[in-house]
């Protein structure tokens, strides 16, 4: 049987000469493919020695550093399910994920270890390992320390297509997060498809400035770079000036629309500065047609916009050759089928607006421990209901025209209003709240909350109090950047809160 382990698939495509650099790091140091393989082996050996078995969860909440990549690859090699978590999550948010996924091992930065230990309520208690980067840019902590004693070779676990590779949490319209179970084949087929349609080669050099705890930075960027045997500048965070410097030595960049709007504010973004680049890719949130046009005007490059989601990786892409049409997200990836359907799942004629449904090797296995949620989001014929409103033209080109789900996308991060509303509703003196997304020049959408006090609590709290309450429990990117305290929410005759009226009323909030 061919080993379907994603690591085995990636490894087959590693360069013959493994001394080739894979990661170029901000301090000028590098990591070769040989080193990557050995460090991933050390992680896998360590996990096995700690009794981690196939399918056991290994959670990571750390900053971006080479060891975070070794940990990801080591989990794949050992057959453990990697569970990356946004560094902004608070202890309260983590408590939910840990309780739900019950990881065997948690890797975190040292100053979060006590807080994390205090929220663990399940047995057996997970082992907590630490990882951070010191002032000399070295990865330190109990994880890198323990890796040192481990052998540098490891026989990668033989797995089948449907074996679990990762769990990524995605919030839901009910406010309750769901762990999307992603298989080895979901990832390898998606990486191979992106490699092919975006014409990757081992000469490519990627600018990697995305976080590695979401699909975009972890799978779309890293897996595709690795399956090509290519290399990347592995940056801790997005800094437009650093990225502009690197463009002279790179060929591909991937980013959320905020990366592009921030780059465009720089005078150094010119055709000369980007001359060696062959491909700029955008996704995770809609890019304004105006951003596409201005970027082309400044650089001569046409940004390639693609569309995807946690549950399915990449779904559609504008073509590498041929028209890249702003406002559209292109065609279904090879082997992926898409249809625009009515609320019953019946396919609609071209150009009619409906919900996008998809099927293919990229579609996830289901939600962790939530079979009823999984069933709700699949049609009997196997199509997954994305919740995105779309149209399809007669050639199959897809445009995302809105969201059927109540979702805000801020700088590429998803924020589900219900989760924020539940948090604010808990505040003393609050009767009810409505959370909305408003146009934001930097983040695309910014989070705002409309708050109604109880009749006897009017004047008892301020906008700043509401923000402080939210900050206690919610990741910072979810905290509303504007608060409006009003007497009552607008409702229609059926009593339903009319968010569209509030979105219109406060639309200038961030302009
Ligand atoms: C940071 N802040 C934000 C965001 N990022 N607020 C709203 N939305 C955000 N995205 C807040 C911080 O909490 C902080 O608030 C203040 O802004 C400044 O923080 P800082 O860290 O300096 O921000 P930054 O470094 O400039 O980050 C902005 C960013 C980053 C570079 C746009 O958010 C980012 O890397 N976004 C990419 C997200 C991504 O990878 N998405 C892919 C998901 P305070 O001062 O109050 O603390 S995968 C996906 O969606 C699907 C599958 C797909 O299709 O790809
Ligand atoms: P997530 O749940 O974090 O995986 O986010 C996936 C969601 O991001 C999708 O369901 C879409 O709503 C949105 N999205 C991703 N890429 C695009 C894009 N190019 N245009 C519009 N929306 C996008």
Coordinates of C-alpha atoms and ligand atoms in Angstrom, one line a residue:
X1 CA 0.0 0.0 0.0
X2 CA 1.3 3.5 -0.8
X3 CA 1.7 5.6 2.3
X4 CA -1.0 8.3 2.1
X5 CA 0.6 10.2 5.0
X6 CA 0.9 13.8 3.9
X7 CA 4.5 13.9 5.1
X8 CA 5.4 10.9 2.9
X9 CA 3.7 12.7 -0.1
X10 CA 5.6 15.9 0.6
X11 CA 8.9 14.1 1.2
X12 CA 8.7 12.4 -2.2
X13 CA 8.9 15.8 -3.7
X14 CA 11.7 17.2 -1.5
X15 CA 14.7 18.3 -3.5
X16 CA 17.3 15.5 -4.3
X17 CA 19.9 17.6 -2.7
X18 CA 18.5 18.0 0.8
X19 CA 21.1 20.6 1.7
X20 CA 18.9 23.0 -0.3
X21 CA 17.5 25.8 2.0
X22 CA 13.8 25.4 2.8
X23 CA 13.2 28.3 5.3
X24 CA 15.1 31.6 5.2
X25 CA 14.6 33.2 8.6
X26 CA 14.5 36.9 9.6
X27 CA 17.8 36.8 11.5
X28 CA 19.6 35.6 8.4
X29 CA 19.8 31.9 9.5
X30 CA 18.4 29.1 7.4
X31 CA 16.9 25.7 7.7
X32 CA 17.6 23.1 5.0
X33 CA 15.3 20.3 3.9
X34 CA 17.7 17.9 5.6
X35 CA 17.3 19.7 8.9
X36 CA 13.5 20.0 8.4
X37 CA 13.3 16.2 8.0
X38 CA 15.5 15.5 11.0
X39 CA 13.7 18.0 13.3
X40 CA 10.3 16.6 12.3
X41 CA 11.7 13.1 13.1
X42 CA 12.8 14.3 16.5
X43 CA 9.3 15.7 17.2
X44 CA 7.7 12.4 16.0
X45 CA 10.1 10.3 18.2
X46 CA 9.4 12.5 21.2
X47 CA 5.6 12.2 20.7
X48 CA 5.9 8.4 20.4
X49 CA 8.0 8.2 23.5
X50 CA 5.4 10.2 25.4
X51 CA 2.8 7.6 24.4
X52 CA 1.0 9.7 21.7
X53 CA -0.9 7.3 19.5
X54 CA -2.3 7.6 16.0
X55 CA -5.2 10.1 16.1
X56 CA -4.2 11.6 19.5
X57 CA -4.5 15.4 19.4
X58 CA -1.4 17.6 19.8
X59 CA -2.4 21.3 20.3
X60 CA -0.1 24.3 19.6
X61 CA -0.6 27.9 20.7
X62 CA 2.7 29.6 20.0
X63 CA 4.2 32.3 17.8
X64 CA 5.5 31.5 14.4
X65 CA 9.0 30.0 14.4
X66 CA 10.8 27.1 12.7
X67 CA 9.9 24.7 15.6
X68 CA 6.2 25.4 15.0
X69 CA 6.8 23.9 11.5
X70 CA 8.8 21.0 12.9
X71 CA 5.9 20.3 15.3
X72 CA 3.3 20.3 12.5
X73 CA 5.4 18.0 10.4
X74 CA 6.4 15.8 13.3
X75 CA 2.7 15.3 14.2
X76 CA 2.0 14.2 10.6
X77 CA 4.9 11.8 10.7
X78 CA 3.7 10.3 14.0
X79 CA 0.1 10.1 12.8
X80 CA -1.1 12.5 15.6
X81 CA -3.7 15.1 14.8
X82 CA -2.2 18.6 14.8
X83 CA -4.4 21.2 16.4
X84 CA -3.1 24.8 15.8
X85 CA -4.7 27.6 17.8
X86 CA -4.7 31.4 17.2
X87 CA -2.2 33.1 19.6
X88 CA -4.9 35.7 20.4
X89 CA -7.2 33.2 22.1
X90 CA -7.8 33.8 25.8
X91 CA -7.7 31.1 28.4
X92 CA -11.5 31.1 28.4
X93 CA -11.6 30.4 24.6
X94 CA -8.8 27.8 25.0
X95 CA -10.8 26.0 27.8
X96 CA -13.5 25.2 25.3
X97 CA -11.2 23.9 22.6
X98 CA -9.2 21.7 25.1
X99 CA -12.3 20.3 26.7
X100 CA -13.7 19.5 23.3
X101 CA -10.6 18.0 21.7
X102 CA -8.9 16.6 24.8
X103 CA -5.3 16.8 23.5
X104 CA -2.6 14.5 24.8
X105 CA 0.0 17.2 24.4
X106 CA -0.3 21.0 24.5
X107 CA 2.6 23.2 23.3
X108 CA 2.4 26.9 24.4
X109 CA 4.5 29.9 25.2
X110 CA 6.0 29.7 28.7
X111 CA 3.9 32.6 30.1
X112 CA 0.6 30.9 29.1
X113 CA 1.5 27.5 30.6
X114 CA 0.0 28.1 34.1
X115 CA -3.2 29.7 32.7
X116 CA -3.6 26.8 30.3
X117 CA -3.0 24.2 33.1
X118 CA -5.6 25.9 35.2
X119 CA -8.4 25.5 32.6
X120 CA -7.8 21.8 31.9
X121 CA -10.7 19.8 33.4
X122 CA -10.4 16.5 31.6
X123 CA -8.4 13.4 32.5
X124 CA -5.8 12.2 31.7
X125 CA -4.3 15.6 31.9
X126 CA -2.3 16.5 28.8
X127 CA 1.5 17.1 29.0
X128 CA 2.3 20.8 28.6
X129 CA 5.4 21.7 26.7
X130 CA 6.7 25.2 26.0
X131 CA 8.1 26.9 23.0
X132 CA 9.2 30.5 22.4
X133 CA 11.8 32.5 20.6
X134 CA 14.6 34.2 22.7
X135 CA 16.3 37.5 22.0
X136 CA 18.9 35.7 19.9
X137 CA 16.1 34.4 17.7
X138 CA 16.6 30.9 18.9
X139 CA 13.7 28.6 19.5
X140 CA 13.8 27.7 23.2
X141 CA 11.5 26.0 25.8
X142 CA 10.9 22.4 27.0
X143 CA 9.9 21.2 23.5
X144 CA 13.1 22.2 21.6
X145 CA 15.1 21.0 24.7
X146 CA 13.4 17.6 24.7
X147 CA 13.8 17.2 20.9
X148 CA 17.6 17.4 21.3
X149 CA 17.8 14.0 22.9
X150 CA 15.7 12.3 20.2
X151 CA 17.0 10.3 17.1
X152 CA 17.0 12.3 13.9
X153 CA 15.3 9.6 11.8
X154 CA 11.8 8.2 12.1
X155 CA 9.8 5.8 10.0
X156 CA 6.8 7.9 9.0
X157 CA 3.6 6.2 10.1
X158 CA 1.8 4.5 7.2
X159 CA -1.7 6.0 6.9
X160 CA -4.6 5.8 4.6
X161 CA -6.4 8.7 2.8
X162 CA -9.0 9.2 5.5
X163 CA -6.7 9.2 8.5
X164 CA -7.0 12.4 10.5
X165 CA -4.2 14.9 10.0
X166 CA -5.4 18.1 11.7
X167 CA -8.3 19.6 13.6
X168 CA -9.0 23.3 12.9
X169 CA -11.6 25.1 14.9
X170 CA -14.1 27.3 13.1
X171 CA -16.7 29.3 14.9
X172 CA -20.3 28.8 14.1
X173 CA -23.4 30.9 13.7
X174 CA -24.6 29.5 17.0
X175 CA -21.5 30.9 18.8
X176 CA -20.2 27.4 19.4
X177 CA -16.9 26.4 17.7
X178 CA -16.6 23.2 15.7
X179 CA -13.5 21.3 15.1
X180 CA -13.1 20.6 11.4
X181 CA -11.4 17.2 10.9
X182 CA -9.1 17.3 8.0
X183 CA -7.5 14.2 6.5
X184 CA -4.1 13.5 5.0
X185 CA -5.7 13.2 1.6
X186 CA -7.6 16.4 1.9
X187 CA -4.3 18.2 2.4
X188 CA -2.2 16.3 -0.1
X189 CA -4.7 16.5 -3.0
X190 CA -5.2 20.2 -2.3
X191 CA -1.5 21.0 -2.2
X192 CA -0.9 19.0 -5.4
X193 CA -3.8 20.8 -7.2
X194 CA -2.5 24.2 -6.2
X195 CA 1.0 23.2 -7.2
X196 CA -0.2 22.4 -10.7
X197 CA -2.7 25.2 -11.3
X198 CA -0.4 27.9 -10.0
X199 CA 2.6 26.5 -11.9
X200 CA 4.9 26.0 -8.9
X201 CA 8.4 24.7 -9.4
X202 CA 11.3 24.1 -7.1
X203 CA 12.8 27.4 -8.2
X204 CA 10.0 29.2 -6.6
X205 CA 10.7 31.4 -3.6
X206 CA 7.6 32.3 -1.4
X207 CA 7.2 35.3 0.9
X208 CA 5.5 33.6 3.9
X209 CA 4.1 36.4 6.2
X210 CA 0.9 34.7 7.3
X211 CA 0.3 33.0 10.6
X212 CA 0.6 29.2 10.7
X213 CA -2.5 28.5 12.8
X214 CA -5.0 28.8 9.9
X215 CA -5.5 27.1 6.6
X216 CA -4.0 30.0 4.6
X217 CA -0.6 30.1 6.1
X218 CA -0.3 26.4 7.2
X219 CA -1.8 24.5 4.3
X220 CA -2.1 26.8 1.2
X221 CA 1.3 28.4 1.7
X222 CA 3.5 25.8 3.5
X223 CA 2.2 22.6 2.0
X224 CA 2.2 24.0 -1.5
X225 CA 5.8 25.3 -1.0
X226 CA 6.9 21.9 0.4
X227 CA 5.3 19.8 -2.3
X228 CA 7.1 21.9 -4.9
X229 CA 10.4 21.4 -3.1
X230 CA 10.7 25.2 -3.1
X231 CA 11.8 27.7 -0.5
X232 CA 10.4 30.6 1.5
X233 CA 11.2 33.6 3.5
X234 CA 9.5 32.6 6.8
X235 CA 8.6 35.9 8.5
X236 CA 7.2 36.1 12.0
X237 CA 4.5 38.6 11.0
X238 CA 3.5 40.8 8.1
X239 CA 5.6 44.0 7.8
X240 CA 5.1 45.8 4.5
X241 CA 8.7 47.2 4.4
X242 CA 10.3 43.8 5.1
X243 CA 8.1 42.2 2.5
X244 CA 9.0 44.9 -0.1
X245 CA 12.7 44.3 0.6
X246 CA 12.2 40.6 0.0
X247 CA 10.3 41.0 -3.3
X248 CA 13.5 41.5 -5.2
X249 CA 14.5 38.0 -4.2
X250 CA 11.2 36.2 -4.4
X251 CA 8.7 34.8 -6.9
X252 CA 5.4 34.3 -5.1
X253 CA 3.4 36.0 -2.3
X254 CA 0.2 34.9 -0.6
X255 CA -1.8 37.3 1.5
X256 CA -5.1 38.4 2.8
X257 CA -6.5 41.6 1.2
X258 CA -5.2 43.7 4.1
X259 CA -1.6 42.8 3.1
X260 CA -2.2 44.3 -0.3
X261 CA -3.9 47.5 0.9
X262 CA -1.0 48.0 3.3
X263 CA 1.5 47.4 0.6
X264 CA -0.2 49.9 -1.7
X265 CA 0.3 52.6 0.9
X266 CA 4.1 52.3 0.3
X267 CA 5.8 54.3 -2.4
X268 CA 8.3 51.5 -2.9
X269 CA 5.6 49.3 -4.3
X270 CA 6.5 49.6 -8.0
X271 CA 7.0 47.5 -11.2
X272 CA 10.7 47.6 -10.6
X273 CA 10.5 46.4 -7.0
X274 CA 8.2 43.5 -8.0
X275 CA 10.1 42.6 -11.2
X276 CA 11.2 39.1 -10.0
X277 CA 7.7 38.2 -8.7
X278 CA 5.7 36.0 -10.9
X279 CA 2.5 35.6 -8.7
X280 CA 0.6 37.5 -6.1
X281 CA -2.3 35.5 -4.6
X282 CA -5.1 36.8 -2.4
X283 CA -7.8 35.1 -0.4
X284 CA -9.5 34.5 3.0
X285 CA -11.7 37.6 2.4
X286 CA -13.1 39.4 -0.6
X287 CA -10.8 41.8 -2.4
X288 CA -12.3 45.0 -3.6
X289 CA -12.2 45.5 -7.4
X290 CA -10.5 48.8 -6.7
X291 CA -7.6 47.1 -4.9
X292 CA -7.1 44.8 -7.9
X293 CA -7.0 47.7 -10.3
X294 CA -4.7 49.9 -8.2
X295 CA -2.3 47.1 -7.6
X296 CA -2.1 46.4 -11.4
X297 CA -1.6 50.1 -12.0
X298 CA 1.3 50.3 -9.5
X299 CA 3.1 47.0 -10.4
X300 CA 1.8 45.6 -13.7
X301 CA 0.8 42.4 -11.8
X302 CA -2.7 41.0 -11.8
X303 CA -3.5 39.6 -8.3
X304 CA -4.8 36.1 -8.5
X305 CA -7.8 35.7 -6.2
X306 CA -8.9 32.3 -4.9
X307 CA -11.5 31.2 -2.5
X308 CA -11.6 28.5 0.2
X309 CA -12.6 27.7 3.7
X310 CA -11.4 25.7 6.7
X311 CA -13.6 22.8 5.9
X312 CA -12.4 22.4 2.4
X313 CA -9.1 24.1 1.9
X314 CA -9.0 25.7 -1.5
X315 CA -12.1 25.4 -3.6
X316 CA -11.8 27.8 -6.6
X317 CA -9.1 29.9 -8.2
X318 CA -8.8 32.4 -10.9
X319 CA -6.7 31.0 -13.7
X320 CA -2.9 31.3 -13.9
X321 CA -3.2 31.8 -17.6
X322 CA -6.2 33.6 -19.0
X323 CA -8.4 36.2 -17.4
X324 CA -8.2 36.9 -13.7
X325 CA -11.4 38.8 -13.2
X326 CA -11.7 41.1 -10.2
X327 CA -14.8 40.4 -8.2
X328 CA -14.8 36.7 -9.1
X329 CA -13.0 33.8 -7.5
X330 CA -12.5 31.7 -10.7
X331 CA -13.1 28.1 -11.4
X332 CA -13.4 24.9 -9.3
X333 CA -10.1 23.2 -8.6
X334 CA -9.4 20.0 -10.5
X335 CA -11.6 17.2 -9.1
X336 CA -13.7 19.6 -7.1
X337 CA -17.3 20.1 -8.1
X338 CA -19.3 23.2 -7.2
X339 CA -22.9 24.1 -7.7
X340 CA -25.0 27.2 -6.8
X341 CA -28.2 25.9 -5.2
X342 CA -31.4 27.0 -3.6
X343 CA -32.2 26.3 0.0
X344 CA -33.2 22.7 -0.9
X345 CA -29.9 21.9 -2.7
X346 CA -31.4 22.1 -6.2
X347 CA -28.9 23.6 -8.7
X348 CA -29.9 27.0 -10.0
X349 CA -29.6 28.4 -13.5
X350 CA -26.4 30.4 -14.3
X351 CA -26.2 33.9 -12.9
X352 CA -28.9 33.3 -10.2
X353 CA -27.8 33.9 -6.7
X354 CA -27.8 30.9 -4.4
X355 CA -25.7 29.1 -1.8
X356 CA -22.5 27.5 -3.0
X357 CA -22.2 23.7 -2.4
X358 CA -19.2 21.7 -3.1
X359 CA -17.8 18.2 -3.2
X360 CA -14.4 16.7 -3.9
X361 CA -11.2 15.3 -2.3
X362 CA -10.6 18.5 -0.4
X363 CA -13.9 18.3 1.6
X364 CA -13.2 17.5 5.3
X365 CA -14.3 14.4 7.2
X366 CA -16.8 16.2 9.5
X367 CA -16.9 18.1 12.8
X368 CA -15.1 16.5 15.8
X369 CA -17.6 14.8 18.1
X370 CA -20.5 16.6 16.4
X371 CA -22.1 14.1 14.0
X372 CA -25.4 16.0 14.1
X373 CA -23.7 19.3 13.0
X374 CA -21.9 17.4 10.3
X375 CA -25.1 15.9 9.0
X376 CA -26.8 19.3 8.9
X377 CA -24.2 20.7 6.6
X378 CA -24.1 18.0 4.0
X379 CA -26.7 17.2 1.4
X380 CA -27.8 13.5 0.9
X381 CA -25.7 13.4 -2.3
X382 CA -22.5 14.3 -0.4
X383 CA -22.3 18.0 -1.3
X384 CA -21.1 20.3 1.6
X385 CA -23.1 23.5 2.1
X386 CA -20.5 26.3 2.4
X387 CA -22.9 29.1 3.5
X388 CA -21.5 31.5 1.0
X389 CA -23.8 33.2 -1.5
X390 CA -22.5 32.9 -5.0
X391 CA -23.3 33.0 -8.7
X392 CA -21.8 30.9 -11.5
X393 CA -21.6 32.0 -15.2
X394 CA -22.1 29.8 -18.2
X395 CA -18.4 28.8 -18.2
X396 CA -18.4 27.9 -14.5
X397 CA -16.7 31.0 -13.2
X398 CA -17.8 31.6 -9.6
X399 CA -18.4 35.0 -7.9
X400 CA -19.0 35.2 -4.1
X401 CA -21.7 37.8 -3.7
X402 CA -22.4 37.6 0.0
X403 CA -22.7 35.4 3.0
X404 CA -25.7 33.3 4.0
X405 CA -24.1 32.9 7.4
X406 CA -23.8 35.8 9.8
X407 CA -20.0 36.2 9.6
X408 CA -17.7 39.1 9.8
X409 CA -14.2 38.8 8.2
X410 CA -11.8 41.2 9.7
X411 CA -8.2 41.3 8.2
X412 CA -8.7 37.6 7.2
X413 CA -9.9 36.5 10.6
X414 CA -13.4 35.2 11.0
X415 CA -15.6 36.6 13.7
X416 CA -19.0 35.1 14.3
X417 CA -21.3 37.8 15.8
X418 CA -23.2 35.3 18.0
X419 CA -20.1 34.6 20.0
X420 CA -19.5 38.3 20.7
X421 CA -23.2 38.8 21.5
X422 CA -23.2 36.0 24.0
X423 CA -20.2 37.5 25.7
X424 CA -21.7 41.0 25.9
X425 CA -25.1 39.8 26.9
X426 CA -23.4 38.4 30.0
X427 CA -22.3 41.9 31.1
X428 CA -24.1 43.3 34.1
X429 CA -26.8 45.8 33.2
X430 CA -27.0 44.7 29.5
X431 CA -30.4 43.7 28.1
X432 CA -29.4 42.7 24.6
X433 CA -26.8 43.3 21.9
X434 CA -26.2 43.1 18.2
X435 CA -22.8 42.7 16.7
X436 CA -22.2 43.8 13.1
X437 CA -19.4 44.2 10.6
X438 CA -18.8 47.7 9.1
X439 CA -16.6 48.7 6.2
X440 CA -13.1 49.2 7.4
X441 CA -10.3 50.7 5.2
X442 CA -7.6 48.4 6.7
X443 CA -9.3 45.2 7.8
X444 CA -12.1 45.1 5.1
X445 CA -14.7 44.8 7.9
X446 CA -14.4 46.0 11.4
X447 CA -16.4 44.6 14.3
X448 CA -19.0 47.0 16.0
X449 CA -21.4 46.2 18.8
X450 CA -24.8 47.9 19.5
X451 CA -25.7 47.5 23.1
X452 CA -29.0 48.0 24.9
X453 CA -28.9 48.5 28.7
X454 CA -31.6 47.1 31.0
X455 CA -34.2 49.9 31.7
X456 CA -32.8 50.4 35.3
X457 CA -29.2 50.3 34.2
X458 CA -29.1 53.2 31.7
X459 CA -25.9 55.3 32.2
X460 CA -24.4 52.6 34.5
X461 CA -21.7 51.6 32.0
X462 CA -19.8 53.3 29.2
X463 CA -18.5 52.2 25.8
X464 CA -15.1 51.6 27.4
X465 CA -16.6 49.3 30.0
X466 CA -18.2 47.2 27.3
X467 CA -14.8 46.9 25.5
X468 CA -13.1 46.0 28.7
X469 CA -15.6 43.3 29.4
X470 CA -15.1 41.8 25.9
X471 CA -11.3 42.0 26.2
X472 CA -11.4 39.7 29.3
X473 CA -12.8 36.7 27.4
X474 CA -12.3 37.3 23.7
X475 CA -9.3 37.2 21.4
X476 CA -8.3 40.8 20.6
X477 CA -9.3 40.7 16.9
X478 CA -12.9 39.8 18.0
X479 CA -13.2 42.8 20.4
X480 CA -15.6 45.4 18.9
X481 CA -13.6 48.4 17.8
X482 CA -16.8 50.6 18.1
X483 CA -19.6 50.4 20.7
X484 CA -23.0 52.1 20.4
X485 CA -25.2 52.2 23.4
X486 CA -28.8 52.8 22.4
X487 CA -32.3 52.4 23.9
X488 CA -33.6 49.6 21.6
X489 CA -32.6 47.5 18.6
X490 CA -34.4 48.0 15.3
X491 CA -36.8 45.1 14.7
X492 CA -39.2 44.2 11.9
X493 CA -42.8 43.4 12.5
X494 CA -41.9 39.7 13.2
X495 CA -39.7 41.0 16.0
X496 CA -36.4 40.0 14.2
X497 CA -33.5 42.3 14.8
X498 CA -32.7 44.2 11.6
X499 CA -28.9 44.3 11.4
X500 CA -29.0 45.8 7.9
X501 CA -30.5 49.0 9.3
X502 CA -27.7 49.2 11.9
X503 CA -25.1 48.4 9.2
X504 CA -26.5 51.3 7.2
X505 CA -26.8 53.7 10.1
X506 CA -23.2 53.2 11.3
X507 CA -21.6 52.5 7.9
X508 CA -19.2 55.5 8.2
X509 CA -17.9 54.4 11.6
X510 CA -14.4 53.5 10.4
X511 CA -14.1 55.8 7.4
Ligands
LIG1 C1 -4.9 42.4 14.5 N1 -5.9 43.1 15.1 C2 -7.0 42.9 14.4 C3 -6.6 42.0 13.4 N2 -5.3 41.7 13.5 N3 -8.2 43.4 14.6 C4 -9.1 43.0 13.7 N4 -8.9 42.2 12.7 C5 -7.6 41.7 12.5 N5 -7.4 40.8 11.5 C6 -5.8 44.0 16.3 C7 -5.0 43.4 17.4 O1 -5.7 42.6 18.2 C8 -4.5 44.7 18.0 O2 -5.5 45.2 18.9 C9 -4.3 45.6 16.9 O3 -5.2 45.2 15.9 C10 -2.9 45.6 16.3 O4 -2.4 44.3 16.3 P1 -1.2 43.9 15.4 O5 -0.8 42.5 15.9 O6 -0.2 44.9 15.3 O7 -1.9 43.7 14.0 P2 -1.1 43.3 12.7 O8 0.1 42.5 13.0 O9 -1.0 44.5 11.9 O10 -2.1 42.2 12.1 C11 -3.0 42.5 11.0 C12 -2.9 41.4 10.0 C13 -3.2 40.1 10.7 C14 -1.4 41.3 9.4 C15 -3.8 41.7 8.9 O11 -4.5 40.2 11.3 C16 -3.1 38.9 9.9 O12 -2.0 38.3 9.7 N6 -4.2 38.4 9.3 C17 -4.2 37.2 8.5 C18 -5.2 36.3 9.0 C19 -5.2 34.9 8.2 O13 -4.2 34.3 8.1 N7 -6.4 34.5 7.8 C20 -6.5 33.2 7.1 C21 -7.6 32.4 7.7 P3 -5.1 45.8 20.3 O14 -4.2 46.9 20.0 O15 -6.4 46.2 20.9 O16 -4.5 44.6 21.0 S1 -7.8 30.9 6.7 C22 -9.2 31.3 5.8 O17 -9.8 32.3 6.0 C23 -9.6 30.5 4.6 C24 -9.4 29.1 4.6 C25 -8.9 31.1 3.3 O18 -9.7 31.2 2.4 O19 -7.7 31.4 3.4
LIG2 P1 -12.8 30.2 7.4 O1 -14.0 29.7 8.0 O2 -11.8 30.9 8.3 O3 -12.1 29.1 6.7 O4 -13.2 31.3 6.3 C1 -13.8 30.9 5.1 C2 -14.6 32.0 4.6 O5 -13.8 33.0 4.1 C3 -15.4 31.5 3.4 O6 -16.5 30.8 3.7 C4 -15.7 32.8 2.7 O7 -16.8 33.4 3.3 C5 -14.5 33.7 3.0 N1 -13.6 33.8 1.8 C6 -12.4 33.1 1.6 N2 -11.8 33.5 0.5 C7 -12.6 34.4 -0.1 C8 -12.6 35.2 -1.2 N3 -11.6 35.2 -2.1 N4 -13.7 36.0 -1.5 C9 -14.7 36.1 -0.6 N5 -14.8 35.4 0.5 C10 -13.8 34.6 0.8

